[in-house]
Coordinates of C-alpha atoms in Angstrom, one line a residue:
X246 CA 316.1 -69.2 63.9
X247 CA 314.8 -70.3 67.2
X248 CA 311.3 -69.1 66.4
X249 CA 311.5 -70.8 62.9
X250 CA 312.6 -74.0 64.5
X251 CA 309.9 -73.9 67.1
X252 CA 307.3 -73.2 64.3
X253 CA 308.7 -76.1 62.2
X254 CA 308.6 -78.4 65.2
X255 CA 305.0 -77.5 65.9
X256 CA 304.0 -78.2 62.3
X257 CA 305.8 -81.5 62.3
X258 CA 304.0 -82.5 65.5
X259 CA 300.6 -81.7 64.0
X260 CA 301.4 -83.7 60.9
X261 CA 302.7 -86.7 62.8
X262 CA 299.5 -86.7 64.8
X263 CA 297.7 -87.2 61.5
X264 CA 294.3 -88.6 62.4
X265 CA 294.2 -87.6 66.0
X266 CA 293.6 -83.9 66.3
X267 CA 291.5 -83.1 63.4
X268 CA 290.9 -85.2 60.3
X269 CA 291.5 -82.1 58.2
X270 CA 295.1 -81.8 59.4
X271 CA 296.0 -85.3 58.6
X272 CA 298.5 -86.0 55.8
X273 CA 296.8 -89.3 55.1
X274 CA 293.8 -87.3 54.0
X275 CA 295.8 -85.7 51.3
X276 CA 297.3 -88.9 50.0
X277 CA 294.3 -91.2 50.1
X278 CA 291.7 -91.5 47.4
X279 CA 287.9 -91.8 47.8
X280 CA 288.0 -95.6 47.3
X281 CA 290.4 -96.1 50.2
X282 CA 288.4 -93.9 52.5
X283 CA 285.2 -95.8 51.4
X284 CA 286.9 -99.1 52.1
X285 CA 287.9 -98.0 55.6
X286 CA 284.4 -96.7 56.3
X287 CA 282.7 -99.9 55.0
X288 CA 284.7 -102.1 57.3
X289 CA 283.9 -99.9 60.2
X290 CA 280.2 -100.0 59.4
X291 CA 280.2 -103.8 59.0
X292 CA 281.7 -104.3 62.5
X293 CA 279.5 -101.8 64.2
X294 CA 276.2 -103.0 62.6
X295 CA 276.8 -106.6 63.9
X296 CA 277.8 -105.6 67.4
X297 CA 275.0 -103.1 68.2
X298 CA 272.1 -104.5 66.3
X299 CA 270.3 -106.0 69.4
X300 CA 270.2 -102.6 71.0
X301 CA 268.7 -101.2 67.8
X302 CA 266.0 -103.9 67.9
X303 CA 265.2 -103.1 71.5
X304 CA 265.0 -99.4 70.8
X305 CA 262.7 -99.9 67.8
X306 CA 260.4 -102.3 69.7
X307 CA 260.0 -99.9 72.6
X308 CA 259.2 -97.0 70.2
X309 CA 256.8 -99.2 68.1
X310 CA 255.1 -100.3 71.3
X311 CA 254.5 -96.7 72.3
X312 CA 253.1 -96.0 68.9
X313 CA 250.6 -98.9 69.3
X314 CA 251.8 -101.2 66.6
X315 CA 248.9 -103.4 65.4
X316 CA 249.2 -107.2 65.3
X317 CA 250.1 -108.0 61.8
X318 CA 253.2 -110.2 62.0
X319 CA 252.0 -112.7 64.6
X320 CA 250.9 -116.3 64.0
X321 CA 247.5 -116.8 62.2
X322 CA 245.9 -118.2 65.3
X323 CA 247.0 -115.3 67.5
X324 CA 245.9 -112.8 65.0
X325 CA 242.5 -114.5 64.7
X326 CA 242.0 -114.2 68.5
X327 CA 243.0 -110.6 68.5
X328 CA 240.8 -109.7 65.7
X329 CA 237.8 -111.4 67.3
X330 CA 238.3 -110.0 70.8
X331 CA 239.7 -106.6 69.9
X332 CA 238.5 -105.6 66.5
X333 CA 240.0 -102.4 64.9
X334 CA 242.2 -101.8 68.0
X335 CA 245.7 -100.5 68.0
X336 CA 247.4 -101.7 71.2
X337 CA 250.6 -102.6 72.8
X338 CA 252.5 -105.7 71.5
X339 CA 250.6 -108.1 73.7
X340 CA 248.1 -110.7 72.9
X341 CA 245.8 -113.4 74.3
X342 CA 248.2 -116.3 73.6
X343 CA 247.9 -117.4 77.2
X344 CA 244.3 -118.5 76.4
X345 CA 245.7 -120.9 73.9
X346 CA 248.2 -122.3 76.5
X347 CA 251.2 -120.4 74.9
X348 CA 253.5 -117.9 76.6
X349 CA 251.7 -114.6 77.0
X350 CA 253.0 -111.4 75.3
X351 CA 253.0 -108.7 77.9
X352 CA 254.1 -105.1 77.2
X353 CA 257.9 -104.5 77.1
X354 CA 259.1 -102.8 80.3
X355 CA 262.6 -101.9 79.3
X356 CA 265.7 -102.8 77.3
X357 CA 266.5 -106.0 79.2
X358 CA 262.8 -107.0 79.2
X359 CA 262.8 -106.7 75.4
X360 CA 265.9 -108.9 75.2
X361 CA 264.3 -111.5 77.5
X362 CA 260.9 -111.6 75.7
X363 CA 262.4 -111.6 72.2
X364 CA 264.7 -114.6 73.1
X365 CA 261.9 -116.5 74.9
X366 CA 259.1 -115.9 72.4
X367 CA 260.9 -115.5 69.0
X368 CA 264.3 -117.0 69.5
X369 CA 267.8 -115.7 70.2
X370 CA 268.5 -115.0 66.5
X371 CA 265.7 -112.4 66.4
X372 CA 267.9 -110.0 68.3
X373 CA 269.8 -109.7 65.1
X374 CA 266.5 -109.2 63.1
X375 CA 267.2 -106.6 60.4
X376 CA 271.0 -107.2 60.5
X377 CA 271.0 -107.8 56.7
X378 CA 269.3 -104.5 56.2
X379 CA 271.6 -102.9 58.7
X380 CA 274.6 -104.1 56.8
X381 CA 273.0 -103.2 53.5
X382 CA 272.3 -99.8 54.9
X383 CA 275.5 -99.1 57.0
X384 CA 278.1 -100.1 54.5
X385 CA 277.0 -97.8 51.7
X386 CA 275.8 -95.1 54.0
X387 CA 279.0 -94.9 56.0
X388 CA 281.0 -95.5 52.8
X389 CA 279.5 -92.3 51.5
X390 CA 279.2 -90.4 54.8
X391 CA 282.8 -90.5 56.2
X392 CA 284.7 -90.0 53.0
X393 CA 282.5 -87.1 52.0
X394 CA 282.9 -85.6 55.5
X395 CA 286.7 -85.8 55.2
X396 CA 286.7 -84.3 51.7
X397 CA 284.3 -81.5 52.7
X398 CA 286.3 -80.8 55.8
X399 CA 289.5 -80.5 53.9
X400 CA 288.0 -78.2 51.3
X401 CA 286.0 -76.0 53.8
X402 CA 288.9 -75.8 56.2
X403 CA 291.2 -74.5 53.5
X404 CA 288.6 -72.1 52.2
X405 CA 287.6 -70.7 55.6
X406 CA 291.3 -70.3 56.7
X407 CA 291.9 -68.1 53.7
X408 CA 288.6 -66.2 53.6
X409 CA 286.8 -66.4 57.0
X410 CA 289.0 -67.7 59.8
X411 CA 286.3 -67.1 62.4
X412 CA 284.1 -69.8 60.7
X413 CA 286.8 -72.5 60.9
X414 CA 285.5 -74.0 64.3
X415 CA 282.1 -74.6 62.6
X416 CA 283.5 -76.6 59.7
X417 CA 283.0 -80.0 61.3
X418 CA 279.4 -79.1 62.1
X419 CA 278.5 -78.0 58.6
X420 CA 280.5 -80.7 56.8
X421 CA 279.0 -83.4 59.0
X422 CA 275.4 -82.2 58.3
X423 CA 275.9 -82.0 54.5
X424 CA 277.7 -85.4 54.3
X425 CA 275.0 -87.1 56.4
X426 CA 272.2 -85.6 54.3
X427 CA 273.7 -86.9 51.1
X428 CA 274.2 -90.4 52.6
X429 CA 270.7 -90.4 54.1
X430 CA 268.8 -89.5 51.0
X431 CA 270.8 -92.0 48.9
X432 CA 270.2 -95.0 51.1
X433 CA 266.8 -94.2 52.7
X434 CA 264.7 -97.1 51.3
X435 CA 267.0 -99.6 53.1
X436 CA 266.6 -97.7 56.3
X437 CA 262.8 -97.9 55.9
X438 CA 263.0 -101.7 55.4
X439 CA 265.2 -102.1 58.4
X440 CA 262.9 -100.2 60.7
X441 CA 259.9 -102.2 59.6
X442 CA 261.8 -105.5 59.9
X443 CA 262.8 -104.7 63.5
X444 CA 259.5 -103.1 64.7
X445 CA 257.1 -106.0 64.1
X446 CA 257.1 -109.3 65.9
X447 CA 257.4 -112.6 64.1
X448 CA 256.4 -115.7 66.1
X449 CA 256.1 -118.0 63.1
X450 CA 258.9 -120.4 64.1
X451 CA 260.5 -122.3 61.3
X452 CA 259.4 -119.8 58.7
X453 CA 261.9 -117.4 57.3
X454 CA 260.9 -113.8 57.9
X455 CA 260.8 -111.4 54.9
X456 CA 264.1 -109.8 53.9
X457 CA 264.9 -106.4 52.7
X458 CA 263.6 -106.7 49.1
X459 CA 260.4 -108.4 50.2
X460 CA 259.8 -105.8 52.9
X461 CA 260.2 -103.0 50.4
X462 CA 258.0 -104.8 47.9
X463 CA 255.4 -105.0 50.6
X464 CA 255.4 -101.3 51.0
X465 CA 254.8 -100.8 47.2
X466 CA 252.3 -103.7 47.0
X467 CA 250.2 -102.2 49.8
X468 CA 249.6 -99.2 47.7
X469 CA 249.2 -101.2 44.5
X470 CA 246.1 -102.8 45.9
X471 CA 244.5 -99.6 47.1
X472 CA 244.0 -98.3 43.6
X473 CA 244.5 -94.7 44.9
X474 CA 247.9 -94.1 43.3
X475 CA 248.2 -93.0 39.7
X476 CA 251.7 -93.7 38.3
X477 CA 254.4 -96.2 39.1
X478 CA 256.7 -93.3 40.0
X479 CA 254.2 -92.2 42.6
X480 CA 254.1 -95.7 44.0
X481 CA 257.9 -95.7 44.5
X482 CA 257.6 -92.4 46.3
X483 CA 256.4 -94.4 49.3
X484 CA 259.9 -95.9 49.6
X485 CA 261.0 -92.5 50.9
X486 CA 258.1 -92.2 53.4
X487 CA 259.4 -90.5 56.5
X488 CA 262.6 -89.1 54.8
X489 CA 261.9 -85.7 56.4
X490 CA 261.8 -87.2 59.9
X491 CA 265.0 -89.1 59.1
X492 CA 266.8 -86.0 58.0
X493 CA 265.4 -84.1 60.9
X494 CA 267.0 -86.7 63.2
X495 CA 270.3 -87.4 61.3
X496 CA 271.4 -83.9 60.4
X497 CA 271.2 -82.6 64.0
X498 CA 272.8 -85.9 65.2
X499 CA 275.7 -85.5 62.8
X500 CA 276.1 -81.8 63.6
X501 CA 276.2 -82.4 67.4
X502 CA 278.4 -85.5 67.0
X503 CA 281.1 -83.9 65.0
X504 CA 281.0 -80.6 66.9
X505 CA 281.6 -82.7 70.0
X506 CA 284.0 -85.4 68.7
X507 CA 286.6 -83.1 67.1
X508 CA 287.4 -81.1 70.2
X509 CA 287.2 -84.1 72.6
X510 CA 289.6 -86.3 70.6
X511 CA 291.9 -83.2 70.1
X512 CA 292.0 -82.8 73.8
X513 CA 292.7 -86.5 74.4
X514 CA 295.6 -86.3 72.0
X515 CA 296.9 -83.2 73.7
X516 CA 296.8 -85.0 77.0
X517 CA 298.5 -88.1 75.6
X518 CA 301.9 -88.7 77.2
X519 CA 303.0 -91.3 74.7
X520 CA 303.4 -91.4 71.0
X521 CA 300.3 -89.7 69.6
X522 CA 300.8 -91.3 66.2
X523 CA 300.8 -94.9 67.5
X524 CA 297.8 -97.1 66.4
X525 CA 296.8 -97.7 70.0
X526 CA 296.6 -94.0 70.7
X527 CA 294.7 -93.4 67.5
X528 CA 292.1 -96.1 68.4
X529 CA 291.8 -95.0 72.0
X530 CA 291.4 -91.3 71.3
X531 CA 288.9 -91.7 68.5
X532 CA 286.9 -94.4 70.3
X533 CA 286.6 -92.2 73.5
X534 CA 285.8 -89.1 71.5
X535 CA 283.2 -91.0 69.4
X536 CA 281.7 -92.6 72.4
X537 CA 281.1 -89.3 74.2
X538 CA 279.9 -87.6 71.0
X539 CA 277.5 -90.5 70.1
X540 CA 276.0 -90.7 73.6
X541 CA 275.3 -86.9 73.7
X542 CA 274.0 -86.7 70.1
X543 CA 271.8 -89.8 70.6
X544 CA 270.2 -88.5 73.8
X545 CA 269.6 -85.0 72.3
X546 CA 268.0 -86.3 69.1
X547 CA 265.9 -89.1 70.7
X548 CA 262.5 -87.3 70.2
X549 CA 263.3 -87.0 66.5
X550 CA 264.2 -90.7 66.4
X551 CA 260.8 -91.6 68.0
X552 CA 259.0 -89.5 65.3
X553 CA 261.0 -91.1 62.6
X554 CA 260.1 -94.6 63.8
X555 CA 256.5 -93.8 64.1
X556 CA 256.3 -92.4 60.6
X557 CA 258.2 -95.4 59.1
X558 CA 256.0 -98.1 60.7
X559 CA 252.7 -96.3 59.8
X560 CA 250.7 -98.8 57.7
X561 CA 248.2 -96.3 56.4
X562 CA 250.2 -95.0 53.5
X563 CA 247.9 -92.1 52.7
X564 CA 248.2 -90.9 56.4
X565 CA 251.9 -91.5 56.3
X566 CA 252.4 -89.2 53.3
X567 CA 250.3 -86.5 55.0
X568 CA 252.2 -86.7 58.3
X569 CA 254.9 -84.1 59.1
X570 CA 257.6 -84.4 61.7
X571 CA 256.1 -81.5 63.6
X572 CA 252.7 -83.1 63.7
X573 CA 254.2 -86.4 64.7
X574 CA 256.1 -84.8 67.6
X575 CA 252.9 -83.1 68.8
X576 CA 251.0 -86.4 68.6
X577 CA 253.7 -88.1 70.6
X578 CA 253.7 -85.4 73.2
X579 CA 249.9 -85.5 73.5
X580 CA 249.9 -89.3 73.9
X581 CA 252.9 -89.8 76.1
X582 CA 254.3 -86.5 77.2
X583 CA 258.1 -86.2 77.9
X584 CA 258.3 -90.0 78.5
X585 CA 256.9 -90.6 75.0
X586 CA 259.3 -88.2 73.4
X587 CA 262.2 -90.0 75.0
X588 CA 260.9 -93.6 74.6
X589 CA 263.8 -95.9 74.0
X590 CA 266.4 -93.3 75.0
X591 CA 268.3 -96.0 77.0
X592 CA 269.0 -98.4 74.2
X593 CA 269.5 -95.6 71.7
X594 CA 272.3 -94.0 73.8
X595 CA 273.7 -97.4 74.6
X596 CA 273.8 -98.1 70.9
X597 CA 274.9 -94.7 69.6
X598 CA 278.0 -94.3 71.9
X599 CA 279.7 -97.6 71.0
X600 CA 278.6 -97.4 67.4
X601 CA 280.1 -94.0 66.7
X602 CA 283.2 -95.0 68.7
X603 CA 283.7 -98.2 66.8
X604 CA 283.0 -96.6 63.4
X605 CA 285.3 -93.6 63.9
X606 CA 288.2 -95.4 65.5
X607 CA 288.1 -98.3 63.0
X608 CA 287.9 -95.8 60.1
X609 CA 290.8 -93.7 61.4
X610 CA 293.1 -96.6 62.3
X611 CA 292.5 -98.2 58.9
X612 CA 293.3 -94.9 57.2
X613 CA 296.4 -94.7 59.4
X614 CA 297.6 -98.2 58.4
X615 CA 296.9 -97.7 54.7
X616 CA 298.8 -94.4 54.8
X617 CA 301.8 -95.9 56.6
X618 CA 301.8 -98.8 54.1
X619 CA 301.8 -96.4 51.2
X620 CA 304.6 -94.4 52.7
X621 CA 306.7 -97.5 53.3
X622 CA 306.1 -98.6 49.7
X623 CA 307.3 -95.3 48.4
X624 CA 310.4 -95.3 50.6

């Protein structure tokens, strides 16, 4: 009886922890539908996208600068000067505006320098450039990603425990990779638009910059005027330019993230002296676990993020379609060495840590609240 009571007590403890130790062991996972999970994830993505967008802009600008972004989104006068003085040249985002008596555009020196120059030259609001695309991307992506991860984890955990117990520790890694791939492929055109919106300067004060749809239309229109593409379907294929680099970045990121997050937050819950099922504990443990996992995954996958950015901002569509992630990484190494491969690692890590922490903690605590409300309604 004593052994049975001890076993029963342990099971009850694991169930009361619900979200904390492992999302697969949570009773809320068994009682919540896909729509409730998607709602929780969408709210988490919305909050995260607004908070960390300036860091995303800084990271993209630094990577675009290293790639030698040509001057295509500057004012007409500035572009004229550049074309006259430096024809057919791909250079850093700097220009000869000082000749015209305007503030000069010197190369970015770091994250804070990006913030300073964007605010000074383009306005404070440009730090949230691409936020619309970020929201349009994050809400459906995370709305697909996290619920699919939960469902896959539940299924794979049950299957592995019955047929291959030794594989159970790898379930978060595999489930995270598969779920991320599905979300990435589905929402990729919006990711392409966001990167292009953030990468290029816009000094045309008073004129509204192009939005998501106009940016994507520009990708197709560029090819429409070349006369080198046959069918309309082939033209729309360019909306998935760089998808391979995106998957090469996001799948390892997700695998590293979940393989780190699950044991970290499990350990935090085990160390918790208070009520492990309280909302405060749920938020704290998931945010800390997500922060650590996001920082580690962001740093490890930075070279792949640089390659993804370079492929997405490539204006020559024929070259873009012929590029591979491996060739891009070799080109980056040849041009900038290790520093080039980890260009923008600071803002990337600074963005990834809080972003993962916010998304996971918000997602889990909303699931917790919805589950408790459902239980109270039944009672």
